[in-house]
C-alpha atoms as an extended CHARMM CRD file, in Angstrom:
* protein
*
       102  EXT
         1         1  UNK       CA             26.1650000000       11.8870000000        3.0780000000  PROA      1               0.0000000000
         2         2  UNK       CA             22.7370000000       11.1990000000        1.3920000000  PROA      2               0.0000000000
         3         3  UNK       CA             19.6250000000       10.9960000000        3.4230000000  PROA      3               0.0000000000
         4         4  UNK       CA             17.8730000000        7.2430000000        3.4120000000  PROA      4               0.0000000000
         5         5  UNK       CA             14.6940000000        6.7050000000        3.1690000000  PROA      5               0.0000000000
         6         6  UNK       CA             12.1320000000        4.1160000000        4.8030000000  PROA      6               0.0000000000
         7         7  UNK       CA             10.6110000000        1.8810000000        2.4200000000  PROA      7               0.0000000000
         8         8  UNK       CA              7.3020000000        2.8520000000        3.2840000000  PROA      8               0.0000000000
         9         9  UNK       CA              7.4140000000        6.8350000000        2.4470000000  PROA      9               0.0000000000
        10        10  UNK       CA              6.5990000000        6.5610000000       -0.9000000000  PROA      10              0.0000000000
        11        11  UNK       CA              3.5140000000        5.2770000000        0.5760000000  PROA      11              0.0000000000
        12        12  UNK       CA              2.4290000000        7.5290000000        3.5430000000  PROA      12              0.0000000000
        13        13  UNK       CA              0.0440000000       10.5620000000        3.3600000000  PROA      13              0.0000000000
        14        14  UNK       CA              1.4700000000       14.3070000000        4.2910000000  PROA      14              0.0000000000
        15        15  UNK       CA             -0.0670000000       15.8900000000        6.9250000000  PROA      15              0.0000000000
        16        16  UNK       CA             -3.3050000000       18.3300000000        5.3330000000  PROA      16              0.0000000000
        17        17  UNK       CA             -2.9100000000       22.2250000000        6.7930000000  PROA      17              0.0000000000
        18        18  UNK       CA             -5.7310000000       24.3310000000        6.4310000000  PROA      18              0.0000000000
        19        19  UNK       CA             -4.9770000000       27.9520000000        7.6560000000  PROA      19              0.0000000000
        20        20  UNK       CA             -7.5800000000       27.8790000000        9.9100000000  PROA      20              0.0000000000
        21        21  UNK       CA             -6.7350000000       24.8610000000       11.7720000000  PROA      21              0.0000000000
        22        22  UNK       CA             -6.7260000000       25.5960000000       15.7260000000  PROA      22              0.0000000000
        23        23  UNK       CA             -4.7080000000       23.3060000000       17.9230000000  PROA      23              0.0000000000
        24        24  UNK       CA             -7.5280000000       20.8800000000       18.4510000000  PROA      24              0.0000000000
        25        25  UNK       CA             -7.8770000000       20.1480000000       13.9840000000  PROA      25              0.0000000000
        26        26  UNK       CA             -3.8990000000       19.9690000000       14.4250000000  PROA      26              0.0000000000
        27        27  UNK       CA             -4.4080000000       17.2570000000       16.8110000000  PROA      27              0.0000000000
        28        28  UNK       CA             -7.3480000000       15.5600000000       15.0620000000  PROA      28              0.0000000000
        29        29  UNK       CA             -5.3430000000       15.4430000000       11.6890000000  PROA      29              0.0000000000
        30        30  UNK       CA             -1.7670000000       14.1120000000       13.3040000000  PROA      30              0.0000000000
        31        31  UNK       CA             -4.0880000000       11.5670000000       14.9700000000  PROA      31              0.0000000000
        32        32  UNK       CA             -6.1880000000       10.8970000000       11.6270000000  PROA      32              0.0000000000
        33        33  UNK       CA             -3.0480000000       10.6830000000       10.0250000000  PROA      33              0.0000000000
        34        34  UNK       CA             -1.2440000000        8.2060000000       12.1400000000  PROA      34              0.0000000000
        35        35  UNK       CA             -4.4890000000        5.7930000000       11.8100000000  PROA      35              0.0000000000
        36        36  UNK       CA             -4.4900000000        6.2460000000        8.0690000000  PROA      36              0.0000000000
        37        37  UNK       CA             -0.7580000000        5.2720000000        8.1150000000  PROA      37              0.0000000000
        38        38  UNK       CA             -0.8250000000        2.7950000000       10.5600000000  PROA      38              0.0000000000
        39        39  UNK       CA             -2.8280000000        1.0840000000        8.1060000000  PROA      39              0.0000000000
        40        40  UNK       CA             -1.0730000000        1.5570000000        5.0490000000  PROA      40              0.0000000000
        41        41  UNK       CA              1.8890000000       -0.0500000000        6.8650000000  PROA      41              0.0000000000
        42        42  UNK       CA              0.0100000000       -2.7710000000        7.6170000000  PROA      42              0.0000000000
        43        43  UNK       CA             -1.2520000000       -3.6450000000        4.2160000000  PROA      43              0.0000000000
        44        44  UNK       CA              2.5020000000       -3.1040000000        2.7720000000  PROA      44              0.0000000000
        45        45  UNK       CA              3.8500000000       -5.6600000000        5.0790000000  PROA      45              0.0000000000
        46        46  UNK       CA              1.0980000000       -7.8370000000        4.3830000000  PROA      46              0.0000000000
        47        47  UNK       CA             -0.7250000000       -8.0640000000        7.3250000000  PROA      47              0.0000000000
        48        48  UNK       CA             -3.4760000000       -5.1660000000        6.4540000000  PROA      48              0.0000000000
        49        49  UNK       CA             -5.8800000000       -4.9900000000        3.6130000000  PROA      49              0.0000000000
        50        50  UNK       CA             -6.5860000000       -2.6190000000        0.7010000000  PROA      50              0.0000000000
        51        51  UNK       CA            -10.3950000000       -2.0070000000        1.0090000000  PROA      51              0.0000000000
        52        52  UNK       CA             -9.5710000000       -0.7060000000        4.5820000000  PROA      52              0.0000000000
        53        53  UNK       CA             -6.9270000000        1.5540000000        3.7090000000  PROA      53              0.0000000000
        54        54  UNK       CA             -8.5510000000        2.9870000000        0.6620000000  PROA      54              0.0000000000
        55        55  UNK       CA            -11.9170000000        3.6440000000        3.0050000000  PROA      55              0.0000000000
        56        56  UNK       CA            -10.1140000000        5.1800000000        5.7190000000  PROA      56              0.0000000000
        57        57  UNK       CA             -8.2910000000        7.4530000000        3.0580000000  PROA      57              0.0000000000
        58        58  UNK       CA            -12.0050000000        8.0420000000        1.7730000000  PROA      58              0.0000000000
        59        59  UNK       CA            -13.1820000000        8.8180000000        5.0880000000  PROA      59              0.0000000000
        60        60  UNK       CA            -10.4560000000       11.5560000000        5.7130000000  PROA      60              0.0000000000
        61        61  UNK       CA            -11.3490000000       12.8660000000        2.7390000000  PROA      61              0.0000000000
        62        62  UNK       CA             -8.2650000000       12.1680000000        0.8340000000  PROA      62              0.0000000000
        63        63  UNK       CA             -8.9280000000       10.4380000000       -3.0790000000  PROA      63              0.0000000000
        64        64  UNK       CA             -8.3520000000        7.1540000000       -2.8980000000  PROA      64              0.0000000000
        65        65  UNK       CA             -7.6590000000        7.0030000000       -6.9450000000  PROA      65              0.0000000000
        66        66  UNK       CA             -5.4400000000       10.5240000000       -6.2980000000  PROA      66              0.0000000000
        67        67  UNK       CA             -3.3400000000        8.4170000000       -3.4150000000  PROA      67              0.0000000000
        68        68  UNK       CA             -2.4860000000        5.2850000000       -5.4300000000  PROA      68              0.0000000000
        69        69  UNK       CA             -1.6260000000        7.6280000000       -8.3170000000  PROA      69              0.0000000000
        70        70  UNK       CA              0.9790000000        9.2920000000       -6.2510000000  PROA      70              0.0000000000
        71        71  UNK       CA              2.4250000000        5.9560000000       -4.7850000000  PROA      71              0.0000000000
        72        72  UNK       CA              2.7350000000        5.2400000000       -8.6400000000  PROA      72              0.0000000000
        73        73  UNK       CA              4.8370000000        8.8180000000       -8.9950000000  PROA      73              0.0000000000
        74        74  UNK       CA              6.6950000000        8.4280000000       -6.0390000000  PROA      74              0.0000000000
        75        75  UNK       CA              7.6990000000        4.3080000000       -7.1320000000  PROA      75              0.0000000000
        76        76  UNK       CA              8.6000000000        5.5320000000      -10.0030000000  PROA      76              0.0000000000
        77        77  UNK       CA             10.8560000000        8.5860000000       -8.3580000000  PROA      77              0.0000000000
        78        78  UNK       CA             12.7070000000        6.0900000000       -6.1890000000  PROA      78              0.0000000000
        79        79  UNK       CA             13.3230000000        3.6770000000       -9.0730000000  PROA      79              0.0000000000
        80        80  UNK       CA             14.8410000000        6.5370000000      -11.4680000000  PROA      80              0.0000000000
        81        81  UNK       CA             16.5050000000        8.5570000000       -8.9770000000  PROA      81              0.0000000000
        82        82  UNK       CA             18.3330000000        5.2680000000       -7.4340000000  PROA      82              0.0000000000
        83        83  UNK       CA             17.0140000000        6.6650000000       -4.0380000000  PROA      83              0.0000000000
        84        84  UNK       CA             18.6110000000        3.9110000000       -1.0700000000  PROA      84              0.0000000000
        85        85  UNK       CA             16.6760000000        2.9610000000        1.6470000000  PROA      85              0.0000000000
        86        86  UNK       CA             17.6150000000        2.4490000000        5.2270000000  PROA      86              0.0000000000
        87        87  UNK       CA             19.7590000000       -0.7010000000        5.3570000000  PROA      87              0.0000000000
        88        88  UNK       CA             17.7610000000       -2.0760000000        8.4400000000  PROA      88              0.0000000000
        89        89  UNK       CA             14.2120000000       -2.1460000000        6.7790000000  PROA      89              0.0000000000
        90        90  UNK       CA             13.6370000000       -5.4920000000        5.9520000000  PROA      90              0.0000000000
        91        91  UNK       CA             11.8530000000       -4.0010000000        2.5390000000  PROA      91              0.0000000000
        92        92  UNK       CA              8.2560000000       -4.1920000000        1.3740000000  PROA      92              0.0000000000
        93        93  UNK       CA              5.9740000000       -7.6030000000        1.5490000000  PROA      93              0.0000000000
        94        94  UNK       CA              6.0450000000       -8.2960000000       -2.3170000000  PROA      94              0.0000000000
        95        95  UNK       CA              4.0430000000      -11.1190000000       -3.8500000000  PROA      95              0.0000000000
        96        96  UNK       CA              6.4730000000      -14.2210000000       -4.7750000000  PROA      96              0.0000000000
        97        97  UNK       CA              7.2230000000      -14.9210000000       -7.9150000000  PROA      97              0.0000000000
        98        98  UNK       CA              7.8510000000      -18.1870000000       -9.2980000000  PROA      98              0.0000000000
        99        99  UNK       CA             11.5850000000      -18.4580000000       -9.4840000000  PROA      99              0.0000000000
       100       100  UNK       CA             12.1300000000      -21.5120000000      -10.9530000000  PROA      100             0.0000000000
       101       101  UNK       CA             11.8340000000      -22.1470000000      -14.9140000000  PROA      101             0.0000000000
       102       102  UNK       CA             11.5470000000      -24.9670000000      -16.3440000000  PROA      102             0.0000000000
């Protein structure tokens, strides 16, 4: 059986190691990391925005430009490889498109 996936990993962040990283910078980046995700959920569902996210990533020192670039690679990765998401995720806030032509 193939593993699903969440909607939202193509856009969350990996946790950073650095081999000198003591307990307490473990802590600080999980925490640093669930903030910078927290947000990056909320703007996918629509209820964040993209200025905060990007400054947050900025302000963890993680490229802003570098990060959307890999949610392009990873979009693209899911839409080649066919990859199927968890069948309870209601899927990602999209802008609507007008669906009727005249």
């Amino acid at each position: 059986m193939t593993d699903l996936y969440s909607p939202l990993d193509p856009f969350l962040t990996a946790l950073r190691h650095d081999p000198d990283f003591n307990r307490s910078d473990e802590r600080g980046e999980l925490q640093a990391a669930l903030v910078r995700d927290d947000l990056i959920a909320a703007l996918i569902h629509g209820d964040g925005h993209l200025d905060t996210a990007l400054d947050c990533l900025a302000e963890q020192g993680i490229d802003p430009d570098a990060w959307i670039g890999a949610v392009e690679d990873n979009i693209e990765y899911v839409i080649d490889a066919g990859v199927r998401f968890e069948p309870t995720e209601t899927g990602l806030f999209l802008p609507t498109v007008n669906r009727y032509r005249s």
